[in-house]
Amino acid sequence: MSEDQNVVYIGRKPVMAYVLAVISYMNTPDAKEVVLKARGRAITTAVDVAEVTRRRFMQKLQIDKINIGTEELTEQDGRKRSVSTIEITLKVKPTP
Amino acid sequence: MSEDQNVVYIGRKPVMAYVLAVISYMNTPDAKEVVLKARGRAITTAVDVAEVTRRRFMQKLQIDKINIGTEELTEQDGRKRSVSTIEITLKVKPTP
């Protein structure tokens, strides 16, 4: 299995598109966690996806960790611009 | 000191307005940490404020914790709407 298979990149689609991607990934055999990655304006969508997924659809998921960071992008005209990023890891709750 | 004094609520102002609020709070005596709170679209701004503050202005600050959640808002017409929230705690790095 490739390392990136459990990453869902969040962009400009509606929240539910990504929620469905998370649910279908988590329903594959042996799936234990999924990482939501977003930058810029999509950060809000990533938080929405995490919240909607674990509250409405998969109560067995919990937020394992959240990292924020900065990426340097080069614009078409060559100028550099910094953009904030977020990574939210959702994990199956350990059975007690 | 009131418990909420170290909270910066992030809204629609430019990122730098909140960065300055964080810097001036952190320069008061005994300030050890500050909490950025935002919801909805302002979540992206909160991440930007955290990143710009600790990268460009206060390298002694680190991200201590990040929590996300959901709040239920009641619209003026009485309908309920869920909105995602974020809380980012920035803390002075322990001196080794």
mmCIF file of N, CA and C in Angstrom, chain B residues 15-96:
data_model
loop_
_atom_site.group_PDB
_atom_site.id
_atom_site.type_symbol
_atom_site.label_atom_id
_atom_site.label_comp_id
_atom_site.label_asym_id
_atom_site.label_seq_id
_atom_site.Cartn_x
_atom_site.Cartn_y
_atom_site.Cartn_z
ATOM 1 N N VAL B 15 -5.095 39.756 8.793
ATOM 2 C CA VAL B 15 -4.251 38.911 9.653
ATOM 3 C C VAL B 15 -3.380 39.755 10.587
ATOM 4 N N MET B 16 -2.755 40.806 10.050
ATOM 5 C CA MET B 16 -1.813 41.588 10.859
ATOM 6 C C MET B 16 -2.463 42.251 12.066
ATOM 7 N N ALA B 17 -3.754 42.573 11.992
ATOM 8 C CA ALA B 17 -4.437 43.182 13.133
ATOM 9 C C ALA B 17 -4.383 42.223 14.332
ATOM 10 N N TYR B 18 -4.592 40.934 14.078
ATOM 11 C CA TYR B 18 -4.575 39.944 15.155
ATOM 12 C C TYR B 18 -3.156 39.591 15.572
ATOM 13 N N VAL B 19 -2.229 39.597 14.619
ATOM 14 C CA VAL B 19 -0.826 39.347 14.967
ATOM 15 C C VAL B 19 -0.362 40.404 15.968
ATOM 16 N N LEU B 20 -0.723 41.649 15.707
ATOM 17 C CA LEU B 20 -0.343 42.734 16.624
ATOM 18 C C LEU B 20 -0.991 42.546 17.992
ATOM 19 N N ALA B 21 -2.240 42.096 18.025
ATOM 20 C CA ALA B 21 -2.913 41.848 19.307
ATOM 21 C C ALA B 21 -2.172 40.775 20.103
ATOM 22 N N VAL B 22 -1.745 39.715 19.408
ATOM 23 C CA VAL B 22 -1.003 38.635 20.071
ATOM 24 C C VAL B 22 0.324 39.165 20.612
ATOM 25 N N ILE B 23 1.055 39.908 19.772
ATOM 26 C CA ILE B 23 2.361 40.423 20.188
ATOM 27 C C ILE B 23 2.206 41.344 21.394
ATOM 28 N N SER B 24 1.206 42.226 21.346
ATOM 29 C CA SER B 24 1.118 43.164 22.477
ATOM 30 C C SER B 24 0.668 42.443 23.731
ATOM 31 N N TYR B 25 -0.216 41.439 23.602
ATOM 32 C CA TYR B 25 -0.552 40.668 24.809
ATOM 33 C C TYR B 25 0.678 39.948 25.354
ATOM 34 N N MET B 26 1.447 39.317 24.474
ATOM 35 C CA MET B 26 2.593 38.522 24.937
ATOM 36 C C MET B 26 3.688 39.392 25.545
ATOM 37 N N ASN B 27 3.638 40.699 25.279
ATOM 38 C CA ASN B 27 4.624 41.589 25.871
ATOM 39 C C ASN B 27 4.196 42.148 27.222
ATOM 40 N N THR B 28 3.002 41.756 27.706
ATOM 41 C CA THR B 28 2.626 42.155 29.064
ATOM 42 C C THR B 28 3.359 41.249 30.047
ATOM 43 N N PRO B 29 3.617 41.754 31.275
ATOM 44 C CA PRO B 29 4.362 40.946 32.248
ATOM 45 C C PRO B 29 3.635 39.634 32.538
ATOM 46 N N ASP B 30 4.378 38.579 32.676
ATOM 47 C CA ASP B 30 3.868 37.261 33.066
ATOM 48 C C ASP B 30 3.018 36.558 32.002
ATOM 49 N N ALA B 31 2.899 37.108 30.824
ATOM 50 C CA ALA B 31 2.134 36.422 29.777
ATOM 51 C C ALA B 31 2.918 35.194 29.316
ATOM 52 N N LYS B 32 2.263 34.035 29.384
ATOM 53 C CA LYS B 32 2.950 32.781 29.028
ATOM 54 C C LYS B 32 2.308 32.120 27.800
ATOM 55 N N GLU B 33 1.018 32.371 27.606
ATOM 56 C CA GLU B 33 0.359 31.747 26.456
ATOM 57 C C GLU B 33 -0.831 32.581 26.014
ATOM 58 N N VAL B 34 -1.241 32.346 24.789
ATOM 59 C CA VAL B 34 -2.374 33.078 24.239
ATOM 60 C C VAL B 34 -3.196 32.075 23.410
ATOM 61 N N VAL B 35 -4.524 32.235 23.448
ATOM 62 C CA VAL B 35 -5.402 31.311 22.734
ATOM 63 C C VAL B 35 -6.102 32.073 21.606
ATOM 64 N N LEU B 36 -5.982 31.570 20.390
ATOM 65 C CA LEU B 36 -6.696 32.141 19.248
ATOM 66 C C LEU B 36 -7.981 31.355 19.047
ATOM 67 N N LYS B 37 -9.121 32.061 19.009
ATOM 68 C CA LYS B 37 -10.396 31.376 18.796
ATOM 69 C C LYS B 37 -11.060 31.909 17.542
ATOM 70 N N ALA B 38 -11.563 30.998 16.725
ATOM 71 C CA ALA B 38 -12.213 31.412 15.480
ATOM 72 C C ALA B 38 -13.276 30.403 15.102
ATOM 73 N N ARG B 39 -14.220 30.853 14.279
ATOM 74 C CA ARG B 39 -15.168 29.893 13.725
ATOM 75 C C ARG B 39 -15.469 30.230 12.276
ATOM 76 N N GLY B 40 -15.983 29.213 11.564
ATOM 77 C CA GLY B 40 -16.334 29.410 10.155
ATOM 78 C C GLY B 40 -15.146 29.852 9.326
ATOM 79 N N ARG B 41 -15.404 30.789 8.419
ATOM 80 C CA ARG B 41 -14.379 31.263 7.488
ATOM 81 C C ARG B 41 -13.135 31.809 8.172
ATOM 82 N N ALA B 42 -13.293 32.281 9.424
ATOM 83 C CA ALA B 42 -12.153 32.887 10.117
ATOM 84 C C ALA B 42 -11.131 31.852 10.583
ATOM 85 N N ILE B 43 -11.458 30.556 10.453
ATOM 86 C CA ILE B 43 -10.521 29.507 10.860
ATOM 87 C C ILE B 43 -9.204 29.635 10.101
ATOM 88 N N THR B 44 -9.305 29.888 8.793
ATOM 89 C CA THR B 44 -8.090 30.067 7.987
ATOM 90 C C THR B 44 -7.265 31.243 8.502
ATOM 91 N N THR B 45 -7.947 32.340 8.859
ATOM 92 C CA THR B 45 -7.236 33.505 9.383
ATOM 93 C C THR B 45 -6.520 33.156 10.685
ATOM 94 N N ALA B 46 -7.167 32.358 11.545
ATOM 95 C CA ALA B 46 -6.545 31.972 12.818
ATOM 96 C C ALA B 46 -5.241 31.202 12.579
ATOM 97 N N VAL B 47 -5.266 30.290 11.603
ATOM 98 C CA VAL B 47 -4.046 29.535 11.279
ATOM 99 C C VAL B 47 -2.975 30.493 10.733
ATOM 100 N N ASP B 48 -3.385 31.426 9.885
ATOM 101 C CA ASP B 48 -2.436 32.428 9.371
ATOM 102 C C ASP B 48 -1.825 33.246 10.512
ATOM 103 N N VAL B 49 -2.650 33.666 11.469
ATOM 104 C CA VAL B 49 -2.160 34.477 12.595
ATOM 105 C C VAL B 49 -1.121 33.685 13.382
ATOM 106 N N ALA B 50 -1.424 32.413 13.671
ATOM 107 C CA ALA B 50 -0.478 31.579 14.425
ATOM 108 C C ALA B 50 0.845 31.446 13.668
ATOM 109 N N GLU B 51 0.752 31.172 12.373
ATOM 110 C CA GLU B 51 1.965 30.950 11.581
ATOM 111 C C GLU B 51 2.789 32.230 11.421
ATOM 112 N N VAL B 52 2.126 33.334 11.101
ATOM 113 C CA VAL B 52 2.865 34.590 10.901
ATOM 114 C C VAL B 52 3.500 35.038 12.214
ATOM 115 N N THR B 53 2.764 34.916 13.320
ATOM 116 C CA THR B 53 3.307 35.371 14.605
ATOM 117 C C THR B 53 4.554 34.587 14.975
ATOM 118 N N ARG B 54 4.467 33.253 14.900
ATOM 119 C CA ARG B 54 5.612 32.505 15.416
ATOM 120 C C ARG B 54 6.769 32.442 14.416
ATOM 121 N N ARG B 55 6.491 32.610 13.119
ATOM 122 C CA ARG B 55 7.592 32.548 12.159
ATOM 123 C C ARG B 55 8.285 33.887 11.962
ATOM 124 N N ARG B 56 7.475 34.956 11.925
ATOM 125 C CA ARG B 56 8.091 36.231 11.558
ATOM 126 C C ARG B 56 8.398 37.108 12.754
ATOM 127 N N PHE B 57 7.635 36.958 13.860
ATOM 128 C CA PHE B 57 7.761 37.950 14.930
ATOM 129 C C PHE B 57 8.192 37.390 16.281
ATOM 130 N N MET B 58 7.700 36.249 16.675
ATOM 131 C CA MET B 58 8.013 35.750 18.021
ATOM 132 C C MET B 58 8.450 34.295 17.947
ATOM 133 N N GLN B 59 9.721 34.082 17.606
ATOM 134 C CA GLN B 59 10.213 32.710 17.427
ATOM 135 C C GLN B 59 10.191 31.921 18.735
ATOM 136 N N LYS B 60 10.065 32.645 19.858
ATOM 137 C CA LYS B 60 9.996 31.932 21.141
ATOM 138 C C LYS B 60 8.627 31.269 21.368
ATOM 139 N N LEU B 61 7.659 31.563 20.519
ATOM 140 C CA LEU B 61 6.328 30.941 20.671
ATOM 141 C C LEU B 61 6.258 29.617 19.927
ATOM 142 N N GLN B 62 5.582 28.658 20.518
ATOM 143 C CA GLN B 62 5.323 27.410 19.808
ATOM 144 C C GLN B 62 3.840 27.061 19.931
ATOM 145 N N ILE B 63 3.397 26.184 19.042
ATOM 146 C CA ILE B 63 2.009 25.754 19.104
ATOM 147 C C ILE B 63 1.881 24.692 20.182
ATOM 148 N N ASP B 64 1.084 24.991 21.166
ATOM 149 C CA ASP B 64 0.956 24.082 22.310
ATOM 150 C C ASP B 64 -0.140 23.061 22.044
ATOM 151 N N LYS B 65 -1.329 23.543 21.656
ATOM 152 C CA LYS B 65 -2.353 22.593 21.235
ATOM 153 C C LYS B 65 -3.332 23.236 20.260
ATOM 154 N N ILE B 66 -4.013 22.377 19.515
ATOM 155 C CA ILE B 66 -5.029 22.827 18.565
ATOM 156 C C ILE B 66 -6.264 21.970 18.782
ATOM 157 N N ASN B 67 -7.383 22.600 19.048
ATOM 158 C CA ASN B 67 -8.635 21.866 19.169
ATOM 159 C C ASN B 67 -9.611 22.356 18.115
ATOM 160 N N ILE B 68 -10.370 21.410 17.563
ATOM 161 C CA ILE B 68 -11.452 21.818 16.675
ATOM 162 C C ILE B 68 -12.771 21.322 17.249
ATOM 163 N N GLY B 69 -13.850 21.966 16.878
ATOM 164 C CA GLY B 69 -15.152 21.580 17.409
ATOM 165 C C GLY B 69 -16.269 22.123 16.544
ATOM 166 N N THR B 70 -17.488 22.000 17.066
ATOM 167 C CA THR B 70 -18.676 22.454 16.347
ATOM 168 C C THR B 70 -19.539 23.266 17.305
ATOM 169 N N GLU B 71 -20.045 24.393 16.825
ATOM 170 C CA GLU B 71 -20.987 25.184 17.621
ATOM 171 C C GLU B 71 -22.307 25.268 16.870
ATOM 172 N N GLU B 72 -23.397 25.252 17.645
ATOM 173 C CA GLU B 72 -24.705 25.390 17.007
ATOM 174 C C GLU B 72 -25.144 26.854 17.125
ATOM 175 N N LEU B 73 -25.359 27.476 15.997
ATOM 176 C CA LEU B 73 -25.821 28.861 15.991
ATOM 177 C C LEU B 73 -27.304 28.885 15.655
ATOM 178 N N THR B 74 -28.033 29.840 16.228
ATOM 179 C CA THR B 74 -29.420 30.032 15.831
ATOM 180 C C THR B 74 -29.509 31.283 14.965
ATOM 181 N N GLU B 75 -30.000 31.107 13.756
ATOM 182 C CA GLU B 75 -30.115 32.231 12.831
ATOM 183 C C GLU B 75 -31.237 33.159 13.283
ATOM 184 N N GLN B 76 -31.284 34.341 12.679
ATOM 185 C CA GLN B 76 -32.330 35.301 13.041
ATOM 186 C C GLN B 76 -33.722 34.742 12.780
ATOM 187 N N ASP B 77 -33.851 33.874 11.780
ATOM 188 C CA ASP B 77 -35.166 33.295 11.492
ATOM 189 C C ASP B 77 -35.453 32.059 12.354
ATOM 190 N N GLY B 78 -34.595 31.771 13.314
ATOM 191 C CA GLY B 78 -34.846 30.676 14.246
ATOM 192 C C GLY B 78 -34.258 29.339 13.831
ATOM 193 N N ARG B 79 -33.782 29.237 12.577
ATOM 194 C CA ARG B 79 -33.187 27.969 12.142
ATOM 195 C C ARG B 79 -31.811 27.773 12.766
ATOM 196 N N LYS B 80 -31.463 26.508 12.961
ATOM 197 C CA LYS B 80 -30.160 26.222 13.547
ATOM 198 C C LYS B 80 -29.144 25.866 12.471
ATOM 199 N N ARG B 81 -27.917 26.237 12.730
ATOM 200 C CA ARG B 81 -26.855 25.987 11.773
ATOM 201 C C ARG B 81 -25.610 25.599 12.562
ATOM 202 N N SER B 82 -24.897 24.591 12.085
ATOM 203 C CA SER B 82 -23.666 24.192 12.754
ATOM 204 C C SER B 82 -22.491 24.913 12.122
ATOM 205 N N VAL B 83 -21.556 25.337 12.957
ATOM 206 C CA VAL B 83 -20.385 26.004 12.425
ATOM 207 C C VAL B 83 -19.151 25.403 13.122
ATOM 208 N N SER B 84 -18.103 25.172 12.340
ATOM 209 C CA SER B 84 -16.881 24.606 12.911
ATOM 210 C C SER B 84 -16.091 25.687 13.632
ATOM 211 N N THR B 85 -15.357 25.251 14.652
ATOM 212 C CA THR B 85 -14.551 26.186 15.438
ATOM 213 C C THR B 85 -13.119 25.658 15.565
ATOM 214 N N ILE B 86 -12.211 26.566 15.882
ATOM 215 C CA ILE B 86 -10.827 26.157 16.169
ATOM 216 C C ILE B 86 -10.300 26.967 17.345
ATOM 217 N N GLU B 87 -9.466 26.340 18.148
ATOM 218 C CA GLU B 87 -8.746 27.029 19.223
ATOM 219 C C GLU B 87 -7.282 26.640 19.118
ATOM 220 N N ILE B 88 -6.455 27.634 18.918
ATOM 221 C CA ILE B 88 -5.008 27.382 18.806
ATOM 222 C C ILE B 88 -4.325 28.040 20.001
ATOM 223 N N THR B 89 -3.619 27.254 20.797
ATOM 224 C CA THR B 89 -2.899 27.793 21.952
ATOM 225 C C THR B 89 -1.426 27.956 21.601
ATOM 226 N N LEU B 90 -0.956 29.193 21.723
ATOM 227 C CA LEU B 90 0.458 29.498 21.494
ATOM 228 C C LEU B 90 1.111 29.727 22.845
ATOM 229 N N LYS B 91 2.268 29.144 23.034
ATOM 230 C CA LYS B 91 2.908 29.159 24.353
ATOM 231 C C LYS B 91 4.388 29.487 24.201
ATOM 232 N N VAL B 92 4.939 30.138 25.198
ATOM 233 C CA VAL B 92 6.375 30.414 25.189
ATOM 234 C C VAL B 92 7.124 29.092 25.346
ATOM 235 N N LYS B 93 8.126 28.874 24.479
ATOM 236 C CA LYS B 93 8.927 27.642 24.564
ATOM 237 C C LYS B 93 9.620 27.564 25.924
ATOM 238 N N PRO B 94 9.630 26.379 26.530
ATOM 239 C CA PRO B 94 10.349 26.258 27.798
ATOM 240 C C PRO B 94 11.843 26.492 27.570
ATOM 241 N N THR B 95 12.478 27.203 28.467
ATOM 242 C CA THR B 95 13.927 27.397 28.331
ATOM 243 C C THR B 95 14.626 26.130 28.813
ATOM 244 N N PRO B 96 15.576 25.615 28.054
ATOM 245 C CA PRO B 96 16.156 24.308 28.385
ATOM 246 C C PRO B 96 17.118 24.397 29.573
#
